[in-house]
Amino acid sequence: MQHSKKDCEQIRQTLKNEFETTVRQDWIDKGLWMNPASVKFLLGREKGKRENQHIVDLTHIIAQRSLVAGFMEGNTSTTRSWFKFAHPDKDLNSYRPVKEWMQNLNERCLAIGTSSNLYHALSQGYEAWSTFDTACIYIDELPKGPHFTVLGAGTYYLMNDNTGTANVLIREFPMSVKNLVETYGKKKNGKWDWSNFSDRVKSLYENQAYNVDVTVAEMIKPNNLFTNDLPEGGSNRKWVSLTYECAGTTDTGTYGIMTKDMGGFDDDKFLRIQHRTRKPFIAFRNQSSNNFAYGEVGPTTYSLGCIRSLNKKAVSKDIALDLMIRPPMQGPANLKKSYMNTNPSAYVPLDAHAMAQGGAKQLFQVNPAIATLNADVQDLRSMIEKMYYSDYMLFLSRNPKTRTAAEVNAIVSEQQLVIGPALQSLDYTLNNPLVDFLADYAMFEDPYVGEVPEELAGSSLRTVFISVFAQAQRAADLPSIDRYMAMVTNVGQINPSIFDKADLDKLADLYEDRLYLPAGLNRSQDEVDARREKNQQDAQRQQMLNETVPALAGASRDVAQAKQMQEREVQAL
């Protein structure tokens, strides 16, 4: 037997126990404040139950939306290229056929992403990543192209390899008996083949108990039987996906989704075994320590205390304002029997006894200190927005248009550097794996990529990220370069010899490198040298022509004059 369900169950239970003890409650706390619906699976709540009654102040929700929108445009943009391919050899990298082929590969990878639901999934992934510090995208390779699904919190468990990369994914999900049989079953002679189902599922289906839920687990891991000595294909692929029934039935209770052991565990019955060439999931996260499979820091983790305090103060402010508008009253007991009217311009009659006791008055003086409370609230909002990079994402819309372009560029550049640590985590756990998948899929599944140039045979390409955020990190030295060129230009008006010091070819190469200009915009150095040599030869030829033509014209004029004189002498004779 190549694969053992018992081994899979042991790994699943180990990872599940680790998740339950170290992650589960932390994710519940975060999810309840950010998106209560995202932790339904963890809480096992009934359908239709109200989830968000405790969220009063929406500062953190708006800040997260700004973060998601900012990363969608700044890191993995849907409207512009956010990565490109390059060869380690600079000379080969600038060779036009190679450069054009790599640009075509880049365009085909982007086309695969835009024609699928990739960017919709990335939007959900950024939300989960900013909430739980971890997100997981499951990839189905369908006949029409790849399909990306963001797994819900608590529905998956991860395990890292020795490099800190998630290489084992176990996801579990409930399926009704009818859906389970129709999804994974096969028919023989018009009847269902029950060889890959448990006896319990067969009994439930035959008794028409179609709506009973069965917990299904899928384990994705490296295929230990894969070898490079044989052609890749069939079962000899790098990844294997094992789908099977868990040893129990799903029971939704007060403390979450539990599993009851029902017995009858068949070790050799898998619902489906798939061998895959490409890694079918991407797990990206923020920073973590000790090779922990889940992220440990992030916007919600840092600002959760501020979020709770801000909502508490919002409730306190509402109570204080309500007490100011409708204060509790006190007065003589006989006033309780009178018809007191609190409508505007109403009249409350008081007898002599009530007047002697001071009439009706407020029970206590309310001093809510609204100004102090508002200042504290504003400080909390500012801290929350900083944790979600909202101050950077919304900088241009929040600042007056009286700033000069240079001031705006300087401030934006400084703020873009702040996002560096988060971007580095995403580069390692999201951007690189995603581009590797798209490139591999395009190379083997897309007929429009074209043949690989001979110069690239047997070599590997590296990925260069050219998103807005990446350019901000990469182009940090461009303001200094611009200042230098401005100095050269100003000094050149006094002493033109300084222009001999500045290398304009190097300036163009630097801007091409920092701004990731498209292929063909800057000519290669060989072409530039050839054009300059040709221009120099043309200039020399023109100069020789300019010097030769007047001399020839003068000689022709002398010959004509001599001929005229000769004719005159002949006529005189």
Coordinates of C-alpha atoms in Angstrom, one line a residue:
M1 CA 0.0 0.0 0.0
Q2 CA 1.6 3.3 -1.1
H3 CA -0.4 5.6 1.1
S4 CA -1.9 5.0 4.5
K5 CA -5.0 6.7 5.8
K6 CA -3.9 5.9 9.3
D7 CA -0.7 7.9 8.9
C8 CA -2.7 10.8 7.4
E9 CA -5.0 10.7 10.4
Q10 CA -2.1 10.8 12.8
I11 CA -0.6 13.8 11.1
R12 CA -4.0 15.5 11.0
Q13 CA -4.7 15.0 14.6
T14 CA -1.2 16.2 15.6
L15 CA -1.6 19.4 13.5
K16 CA -5.2 19.9 14.7
N17 CA -4.1 19.6 18.3
E18 CA -1.3 22.2 17.8
F19 CA -3.8 24.5 16.1
E20 CA -6.4 24.1 18.9
T21 CA -3.8 24.8 21.7
T22 CA -1.8 27.6 20.1
V23 CA -3.9 29.4 17.5
R24 CA -7.6 28.7 17.7
Q25 CA -8.7 31.1 20.6
D26 CA -6.3 33.8 19.3
W27 CA -8.0 33.7 15.9
I28 CA -11.5 33.8 17.4
D29 CA -10.6 36.9 19.3
K30 CA -9.3 38.6 16.2
G31 CA -12.1 37.4 13.9
L32 CA -14.9 38.5 16.2
W33 CA -13.7 42.1 16.0
M34 CA -12.7 42.2 12.3
N35 CA -15.2 39.9 10.6
P36 CA -17.4 37.8 12.8
A37 CA -18.6 35.7 9.9
S38 CA -15.0 34.5 9.3
V39 CA -14.9 32.5 12.5
K40 CA -18.3 30.7 12.1
F41 CA -16.5 27.4 11.6
L42 CA -14.4 27.9 14.7
L43 CA -17.4 28.8 16.9
G44 CA -19.9 26.4 15.3
R45 CA -22.6 29.0 15.4
E46 CA -26.1 28.4 14.1
K47 CA -27.2 29.9 10.8
G48 CA -28.9 33.3 11.0
K49 CA -27.5 34.2 14.4
R50 CA -26.4 37.9 14.7
E51 CA -22.7 38.2 14.9
N52 CA -21.6 41.9 15.0
Q53 CA -23.6 43.5 17.8
H54 CA -20.4 44.4 19.7
I55 CA -18.7 46.4 16.9
V56 CA -19.6 50.1 17.4
D57 CA -16.7 52.0 16.0
L58 CA -15.7 51.1 12.5
T59 CA -12.2 52.7 12.4
H60 CA -10.4 49.3 12.2
I61 CA -12.8 48.0 9.5
I62 CA -12.2 51.1 7.3
A63 CA -8.5 50.8 7.9
Q64 CA -8.4 47.2 6.9
R65 CA -10.4 48.0 3.7
S66 CA -7.7 50.6 2.9
L67 CA -5.0 48.1 3.5
V68 CA -6.6 45.5 1.2
A69 CA -7.2 48.1 -1.6
G70 CA -3.7 49.4 -1.2
F71 CA -2.0 46.0 -1.4
M72 CA -4.2 45.0 -4.3
E73 CA -2.9 47.9 -6.3
G74 CA 0.5 48.3 -4.7
N75 CA 1.7 44.7 -4.5
T76 CA -0.4 42.6 -6.9
S77 CA -2.0 45.1 -9.2
T78 CA -4.8 44.1 -11.6
T79 CA -4.0 47.1 -13.9
R80 CA -0.3 47.0 -14.3
S81 CA 2.6 44.5 -14.4
W82 CA 3.8 43.7 -10.9
F83 CA 6.6 41.3 -11.7
K84 CA 9.0 40.4 -14.5
F85 CA 11.5 37.8 -15.3
A86 CA 15.3 38.2 -15.6
H87 CA 18.3 36.1 -16.3
P88 CA 21.3 36.3 -13.9
D89 CA 23.6 37.0 -16.8
K90 CA 23.3 40.7 -17.5
D91 CA 24.6 40.4 -21.1
L92 CA 22.1 37.7 -21.9
N93 CA 19.4 39.5 -20.0
S94 CA 19.8 42.5 -22.3
Y95 CA 19.9 40.3 -25.5
R96 CA 16.8 41.5 -27.4
P97 CA 15.3 38.0 -28.4
V98 CA 15.7 36.8 -24.8
K99 CA 14.3 39.9 -23.3
E100 CA 11.3 39.9 -25.6
W101 CA 10.6 36.2 -24.9
M102 CA 10.7 36.9 -21.1
Q103 CA 8.4 39.9 -21.5
N104 CA 6.0 37.7 -23.5
L105 CA 6.1 35.1 -20.7
N106 CA 5.4 37.8 -18.2
E107 CA 2.3 39.0 -20.2
R108 CA 1.0 35.4 -20.5
C109 CA 1.3 34.9 -16.8
L110 CA -0.6 38.1 -16.1
A111 CA -3.3 37.0 -18.6
I112 CA -3.7 33.8 -16.7
G113 CA -4.3 35.7 -13.5
T114 CA -6.8 38.2 -15.0
S115 CA -8.8 35.5 -16.8
S116 CA -9.2 33.5 -13.6
N117 CA -10.5 34.5 -10.2
L118 CA -6.9 35.1 -8.8
Y119 CA -7.4 38.8 -7.9
H120 CA -10.7 38.2 -6.3
A121 CA -9.0 35.5 -4.1
L122 CA -6.1 37.8 -3.4
S123 CA -8.5 40.4 -2.0
Q124 CA -10.0 37.8 0.4
G125 CA -6.5 36.6 1.1
Y126 CA -5.2 40.0 2.1
E127 CA -8.2 40.4 4.5
A128 CA -7.5 37.1 6.1
W129 CA -3.7 37.9 6.2
S130 CA -4.3 41.2 7.9
T131 CA -6.8 39.7 10.4
F132 CA -5.2 36.3 11.4
D133 CA -1.6 37.1 10.2
T134 CA -2.0 34.0 8.0
A135 CA -3.9 33.1 4.8
C136 CA -4.1 30.0 2.6
I137 CA -5.1 29.9 -1.1
Y138 CA -6.1 26.5 -2.5
I139 CA -5.5 26.0 -6.2
D140 CA -7.7 23.8 -8.4
E141 CA -6.4 23.2 -12.0
L142 CA -9.6 23.0 -14.0
P143 CA -9.9 22.4 -17.8
K144 CA -10.7 26.1 -18.3
G145 CA -7.7 27.2 -16.1
P146 CA -6.7 27.5 -12.5
H147 CA -9.2 28.4 -9.8
F148 CA -8.1 29.9 -6.5
T149 CA -10.0 29.5 -3.2
V150 CA -9.2 31.2 0.1
L151 CA -9.7 28.7 2.9
G152 CA -11.6 29.7 5.9
A153 CA -10.1 30.2 9.3
G154 CA -10.0 26.9 11.2
T155 CA -10.7 24.7 8.2
Y156 CA -7.0 24.0 7.4
Y157 CA -3.8 23.1 9.2
L158 CA -0.2 23.7 8.1
M159 CA 3.2 22.1 8.6
N160 CA 6.5 23.6 7.6
D161 CA 9.6 22.0 6.2
N162 CA 13.1 22.8 7.5
T163 CA 13.3 26.0 5.5
G164 CA 10.2 27.5 7.1
T165 CA 8.0 27.0 4.0
A166 CA 4.6 25.4 4.4
N167 CA 4.8 22.1 2.5
V168 CA 1.9 20.1 4.1
L169 CA -1.7 21.3 4.0
I170 CA -4.6 19.5 5.6
R171 CA -8.0 20.9 5.1
E172 CA -11.2 19.5 6.4
F173 CA -14.8 20.3 5.4
P174 CA -18.3 18.7 6.0
M175 CA -20.1 17.3 3.0
S176 CA -23.6 15.8 2.9
V177 CA -23.8 12.1 2.0
K178 CA -25.5 12.9 -1.3
N179 CA -22.9 15.5 -2.3
L180 CA -20.1 13.2 -1.1
V181 CA -21.2 10.3 -3.3
E182 CA -21.9 12.4 -6.3
T183 CA -18.5 14.2 -6.1
Y184 CA -16.2 11.3 -5.5
G185 CA -18.2 8.3 -6.6
K186 CA -18.1 6.3 -9.8
K187 CA -20.7 4.1 -11.4
K188 CA -20.3 0.6 -12.8
N189 CA -23.0 -0.8 -14.9
G190 CA -25.3 2.0 -13.8
K191 CA -24.7 1.4 -10.1
W192 CA -22.5 3.2 -7.6
D193 CA -19.2 1.7 -6.9
W194 CA -18.7 1.7 -3.1
S195 CA -15.1 0.5 -3.1
N196 CA -13.8 3.9 -2.0
F197 CA -16.5 4.7 0.5
S198 CA -17.0 3.5 4.1
D199 CA -19.8 1.1 5.0
R200 CA -21.4 3.9 7.0
V201 CA -21.7 6.2 3.9
K202 CA -23.1 3.3 1.8
S203 CA -25.7 2.6 4.5
L204 CA -26.7 6.2 4.9
Y205 CA -27.1 6.7 1.1
E206 CA -29.1 3.5 0.6
N207 CA -31.4 4.5 3.5
Q208 CA -31.8 7.9 1.7
A209 CA -30.3 9.8 4.7
Y210 CA -28.8 12.3 2.2
N211 CA -28.5 15.3 4.5
V212 CA -26.2 13.7 7.1
D213 CA -22.9 15.5 7.1
V214 CA -19.6 13.6 6.9
T215 CA -16.3 15.2 7.7
V216 CA -13.9 14.9 4.7
A217 CA -10.2 15.7 5.0
E218 CA -7.7 16.4 2.2
M219 CA -3.9 16.1 2.8
I220 CA -1.5 17.7 0.3
K221 CA 2.2 16.9 0.8
P222 CA 5.3 16.2 -1.3
N223 CA 5.2 12.9 -3.0
N224 CA 7.8 10.7 -1.3
L225 CA 7.7 8.3 -4.3
F226 CA 8.6 10.9 -6.8
T227 CA 12.0 10.4 -8.6
N228 CA 13.9 12.4 -11.1
D229 CA 15.2 9.2 -12.8
L230 CA 11.8 8.6 -14.5
P231 CA 9.8 11.0 -16.7
E232 CA 7.4 13.2 -14.8
G233 CA 3.8 12.0 -15.3
G234 CA 1.1 9.8 -13.9
S235 CA 1.9 8.9 -10.2
N236 CA 5.5 10.2 -10.6
R237 CA 4.8 13.8 -9.8
K238 CA 6.1 16.1 -7.1
W239 CA 2.9 16.5 -5.1
V240 CA 0.2 14.2 -4.0
S241 CA -3.3 15.0 -2.7
L242 CA -5.1 12.4 -0.5
T243 CA -8.8 12.9 0.1
Y244 CA -10.6 10.6 2.6
E245 CA -13.4 10.3 5.1
C246 CA -12.4 11.2 8.7
A247 CA -13.0 8.5 11.3
G248 CA -16.2 10.0 12.7
T249 CA -19.1 12.3 12.0
T250 CA -19.5 16.0 12.3
D251 CA -21.3 17.4 15.3
T252 CA -21.9 21.1 15.6
G253 CA -22.1 22.2 19.2
T254 CA -21.6 25.1 21.5
Y255 CA -17.8 24.9 21.6
G256 CA -17.2 24.4 17.9
I257 CA -17.2 21.5 15.5
M258 CA -16.3 18.2 17.2
T259 CA -15.8 14.7 15.8
K260 CA -17.4 11.6 17.2
D261 CA -15.6 8.4 16.6
M262 CA -18.0 6.1 14.7
G263 CA -15.5 3.1 14.2
G264 CA -15.2 1.2 10.9
F265 CA -12.0 3.0 9.8
D266 CA -10.8 1.5 6.6
D267 CA -7.1 2.3 6.2
D268 CA -6.9 1.6 2.4
K269 CA -10.0 3.5 1.3
F270 CA -9.3 7.0 -0.1
L271 CA -12.0 9.0 -1.8
R272 CA -9.5 10.3 -4.3
I273 CA -5.7 10.3 -4.9
Q274 CA -4.3 12.9 -7.1
H275 CA -0.7 13.4 -8.2
R276 CA 0.1 17.0 -9.2
T277 CA 3.1 18.6 -10.9
R278 CA 2.6 22.0 -9.2
K279 CA 2.1 22.8 -5.6
P280 CA -1.6 23.3 -5.2
F281 CA -1.7 25.7 -2.3
I282 CA 0.0 28.9 -1.2
A283 CA 0.2 29.7 2.5
F284 CA 1.4 33.3 3.2
R285 CA 1.9 34.8 6.6
N286 CA 3.6 37.5 8.6
Q287 CA 6.7 37.0 10.6
S288 CA 6.9 34.0 13.0
S289 CA 9.5 32.4 15.2
N290 CA 10.8 28.8 15.8
N291 CA 9.6 27.6 12.4
F292 CA 6.0 28.1 13.5
A293 CA 3.6 27.4 10.6
Y294 CA 1.3 30.4 11.3
G295 CA 2.0 34.2 11.5
E296 CA 2.5 35.7 14.9
V297 CA 2.5 39.5 14.2
G298 CA 0.4 41.7 12.1
P299 CA -2.0 44.7 12.0
T300 CA -4.8 43.1 14.0
T301 CA -2.5 41.5 16.5
Y302 CA -0.8 44.8 17.3
S303 CA -4.0 46.9 17.4
L304 CA -6.5 44.6 19.0
G305 CA -6.2 46.3 22.4
C306 CA -6.7 49.7 20.8
I307 CA -9.8 48.4 18.9
R308 CA -11.4 47.1 22.1
S309 CA -10.6 50.4 24.0
L310 CA -11.9 52.5 21.1
N311 CA -15.2 50.5 21.0
K312 CA -15.5 50.8 24.8
K313 CA -15.1 54.6 24.6
A314 CA -17.6 54.8 21.8
V315 CA -20.2 53.1 24.0
S316 CA -19.2 55.4 27.0
K317 CA -19.6 58.5 24.8
D318 CA -23.1 57.4 23.7
I319 CA -24.1 56.8 27.3
A320 CA -22.7 60.2 28.4
L321 CA -24.5 62.0 25.6
D322 CA -27.8 60.1 26.4
L323 CA -27.5 61.2 30.0
M324 CA -27.0 64.8 28.9
I325 CA -30.0 64.8 26.6
R326 CA -32.3 62.8 28.9
P327 CA -31.0 63.1 32.4
P328 CA -32.6 61.2 35.3
M329 CA -34.7 63.5 37.5
Q330 CA -35.5 63.8 41.2
G331 CA -38.0 65.8 43.2
P332 CA -40.9 65.5 45.8
A333 CA -42.8 62.3 45.9
N334 CA -46.1 64.0 44.9
L335 CA -44.6 64.9 41.5
K336 CA -44.7 61.2 40.6
K337 CA -48.5 61.4 40.6
S338 CA -48.5 64.5 38.4
Y339 CA -48.7 64.5 34.7
M340 CA -45.0 65.4 33.8
N341 CA -44.5 66.2 30.2
T342 CA -41.0 66.3 28.7
N343 CA -42.0 67.6 25.3
P344 CA -40.6 71.0 24.1
S345 CA -42.4 74.0 25.6
A346 CA -44.4 71.7 27.9
Y347 CA -45.7 73.0 31.3
V348 CA -45.2 71.0 34.5
P349 CA -47.5 72.2 37.3
L350 CA -46.0 72.3 40.8
D351 CA -47.9 72.8 44.1
A352 CA -46.6 74.9 47.0
H353 CA -45.2 71.8 48.8
A354 CA -43.2 70.8 45.6
M355 CA -42.0 74.4 45.1
A356 CA -40.8 74.6 48.7
Q357 CA -38.7 71.5 48.1
G358 CA -37.1 72.9 45.0
G359 CA -39.3 71.2 42.4
A360 CA -37.9 68.7 39.9
K361 CA -34.2 68.7 39.2
Q362 CA -31.5 66.5 37.7
L363 CA -30.4 63.5 39.8
F364 CA -26.8 64.3 39.3
Q365 CA -24.7 66.6 37.2
V366 CA -23.2 64.8 34.2
N367 CA -19.6 65.8 33.3
P368 CA -18.7 63.6 30.4
A369 CA -15.5 65.5 29.4
I370 CA -16.4 65.2 25.8
A371 CA -13.4 67.1 24.6
T372 CA -10.9 64.9 26.5
L373 CA -12.8 61.8 25.4
N374 CA -12.6 62.9 21.7
A375 CA -8.9 63.5 22.0
D376 CA -8.3 60.0 23.4
V377 CA -10.5 58.5 20.7
Q378 CA -8.5 60.4 18.0
D379 CA -5.2 59.0 19.4
L380 CA -6.6 55.5 19.4
R381 CA -7.8 55.9 15.8
S382 CA -4.4 57.2 14.7
M383 CA -2.6 54.3 16.2
I384 CA -5.0 51.8 14.6
E385 CA -4.6 53.4 11.2
K386 CA -0.8 53.3 11.5
M387 CA -0.9 49.6 12.2
Y388 CA -3.0 49.0 9.0
Y389 CA -0.8 51.4 7.0
S390 CA -3.9 53.5 6.5
D391 CA -2.0 56.8 7.0
Y392 CA 0.1 55.8 4.0
M393 CA -2.7 54.4 1.8
L394 CA -4.9 57.5 2.3
F395 CA -2.1 60.1 2.4
L396 CA -2.9 61.9 -0.9
S397 CA -6.7 62.1 -0.2
R398 CA -6.1 63.4 3.4
N399 CA -3.6 66.1 2.6
P400 CA -4.2 69.5 1.0
K401 CA -3.4 70.0 -2.6
T402 CA -1.3 73.0 -1.8
R403 CA 1.7 70.8 -1.3
T404 CA 4.2 70.8 -4.2
A405 CA 4.9 67.7 -6.2
A406 CA 8.4 67.4 -4.7
E407 CA 7.0 67.5 -1.2
V408 CA 4.4 64.9 -2.0
N409 CA 7.0 62.6 -3.6
A410 CA 9.3 62.9 -0.7
I411 CA 6.6 62.1 1.9
V412 CA 5.2 59.2 -0.1
S413 CA 8.7 57.8 -0.6
E414 CA 9.4 57.9 3.1
Q415 CA 6.0 56.3 4.0
Q416 CA 6.5 53.6 1.4
L417 CA 9.7 52.5 3.2
V418 CA 7.6 51.8 6.3
I419 CA 5.8 49.1 4.5
G420 CA 9.1 47.2 3.8
P421 CA 8.9 44.5 6.5
A422 CA 5.4 43.4 5.5
L423 CA 6.4 43.4 1.9
Q424 CA 9.4 41.2 2.6
S425 CA 7.2 38.6 4.3
L426 CA 4.8 38.7 1.3
D427 CA 7.6 38.4 -1.2
Y428 CA 8.8 35.2 0.4
T429 CA 5.5 33.5 1.3
L430 CA 3.1 34.9 -1.4
N431 CA 4.7 36.7 -4.4
N432 CA 7.4 34.2 -5.2
P433 CA 5.3 31.0 -4.9
L434 CA 2.5 32.6 -6.9
V435 CA 4.7 33.7 -9.7
D436 CA 6.4 30.3 -9.8
F437 CA 3.0 28.7 -10.2
L438 CA 1.9 31.1 -12.9
A439 CA 5.2 30.7 -14.8
D440 CA 5.2 26.9 -14.7
Y441 CA 1.5 26.8 -15.7
A442 CA 2.1 29.1 -18.6
M443 CA 5.2 27.3 -19.8
F444 CA 3.4 23.9 -20.0
E445 CA -0.3 24.8 -20.5
D446 CA -0.3 28.0 -22.5
P447 CA 0.3 27.6 -26.3
Y448 CA 1.0 31.3 -26.8
V449 CA 4.2 31.5 -24.8
G450 CA 6.3 30.3 -27.7
E451 CA 9.5 28.2 -27.8
V452 CA 12.2 28.9 -25.3
P453 CA 15.2 30.6 -26.9
E454 CA 18.3 28.4 -27.3
E455 CA 20.2 30.8 -25.1
L456 CA 18.0 30.0 -22.1
A457 CA 18.1 26.2 -22.5
G458 CA 19.0 24.6 -19.2
S459 CA 19.1 27.8 -17.3
S460 CA 16.7 29.2 -14.7
L461 CA 15.1 32.7 -14.5
R462 CA 14.7 34.8 -11.4
T463 CA 11.7 36.9 -10.6
V464 CA 12.0 40.7 -10.1
F465 CA 9.0 42.4 -8.5
I466 CA 8.1 45.7 -10.1
S467 CA 4.9 46.6 -8.2
V468 CA 4.4 50.1 -6.8
F469 CA 5.6 49.1 -3.4
A470 CA 8.6 47.3 -4.9
Q471 CA 9.5 50.3 -7.0
A472 CA 9.3 52.5 -3.9
Q473 CA 11.9 50.3 -2.2
R474 CA 14.0 50.0 -5.3
A475 CA 13.9 53.7 -6.3
A476 CA 14.9 55.1 -2.9
D477 CA 18.1 56.5 -4.3
L478 CA 16.5 58.3 -7.3
P479 CA 15.9 61.6 -5.4
S480 CA 19.7 61.7 -4.7
I481 CA 20.4 61.0 -8.4
D482 CA 18.0 63.8 -9.4
R483 CA 19.6 66.2 -7.1
Y484 CA 23.0 65.4 -8.5
M485 CA 21.8 65.9 -12.1
A486 CA 20.2 69.2 -11.1
M487 CA 23.5 70.3 -9.7
V488 CA 25.4 69.3 -12.9
T489 CA 22.9 71.2 -15.0
N490 CA 23.2 74.4 -12.9
V491 CA 27.0 74.2 -12.7
G492 CA 27.1 73.5 -16.5
Q493 CA 25.7 76.9 -17.2
I494 CA 28.9 78.4 -15.6
N495 CA 31.4 75.8 -16.7
P496 CA 30.3 73.3 -19.4
S497 CA 33.3 71.1 -18.7
I498 CA 31.4 69.4 -15.9
F499 CA 29.2 67.7 -18.4
D500 CA 32.2 65.5 -19.3
K501 CA 32.0 64.1 -15.7
A502 CA 28.4 62.9 -15.9
D503 CA 27.8 59.6 -17.7
L504 CA 24.3 59.9 -19.3
D505 CA 24.3 56.3 -20.5
K506 CA 24.7 55.2 -16.9
L507 CA 21.9 57.6 -15.9
A508 CA 19.6 56.0 -18.4
D509 CA 20.6 52.5 -17.3
L510 CA 19.9 53.4 -13.6
Y511 CA 16.5 54.7 -14.4
E512 CA 15.7 51.6 -16.4
D513 CA 16.8 49.4 -13.5
R514 CA 15.0 51.4 -10.8
L515 CA 11.7 52.0 -12.6
Y516 CA 11.7 48.5 -14.4
L517 CA 11.1 50.0 -17.8
P518 CA 9.6 47.7 -20.5
A519 CA 11.8 45.9 -22.9
G520 CA 12.9 47.9 -26.0
L521 CA 12.5 51.4 -24.5
N522 CA 16.3 51.7 -23.8
R523 CA 18.5 50.4 -26.6
S524 CA 21.3 48.0 -25.8
Q525 CA 24.8 49.4 -25.4
D526 CA 26.0 47.6 -28.6
E527 CA 23.2 49.3 -30.6
V528 CA 24.0 52.7 -29.0
D529 CA 27.7 52.3 -29.8
A530 CA 26.9 51.2 -33.4
R531 CA 24.5 54.2 -33.9
R532 CA 27.1 56.6 -32.5
E533 CA 29.8 55.2 -34.7
K534 CA 27.5 55.5 -37.7
N535 CA 26.6 59.1 -36.8
Q536 CA 30.3 59.9 -36.4
Q537 CA 31.1 58.4 -39.8
D538 CA 28.2 60.3 -41.4
A539 CA 29.4 63.5 -39.8
Q540 CA 32.9 63.0 -41.1
R541 CA 31.6 62.2 -44.6
Q542 CA 29.5 65.3 -44.5
Q543 CA 32.4 67.4 -43.4
M544 CA 34.6 66.0 -46.2
L545 CA 31.8 66.8 -48.6
N546 CA 31.5 70.3 -47.3
E547 CA 35.2 70.8 -47.8
T548 CA 35.4 69.2 -51.2
V549 CA 32.4 70.8 -52.8
P550 CA 33.7 74.4 -52.6
A551 CA 37.1 73.3 -54.0
L552 CA 35.4 71.6 -56.9
A553 CA 33.2 74.5 -57.5
G554 CA 36.2 76.9 -57.6
A555 CA 38.1 74.6 -60.0
S556 CA 35.1 74.4 -62.3
R557 CA 34.8 78.2 -62.2
D558 CA 38.5 78.6 -63.1
V559 CA 38.2 76.1 -66.0
A560 CA 35.1 78.0 -67.3
Q561 CA 36.9 81.3 -67.1
A562 CA 40.0 79.9 -68.9
K563 CA 37.8 78.5 -71.7
Q564 CA 36.1 81.8 -72.2
M565 CA 39.4 83.6 -72.4
Q566 CA 40.6 81.1 -75.0
E567 CA 37.5 81.6 -77.1
R568 CA 38.0 85.3 -77.0
E569 CA 41.6 85.0 -78.2
V570 CA 40.5 82.8 -81.1
Q571 CA 37.9 85.3 -82.1
A572 CA 40.5 88.1 -81.9
L573 CA 42.7 86.3 -84.4

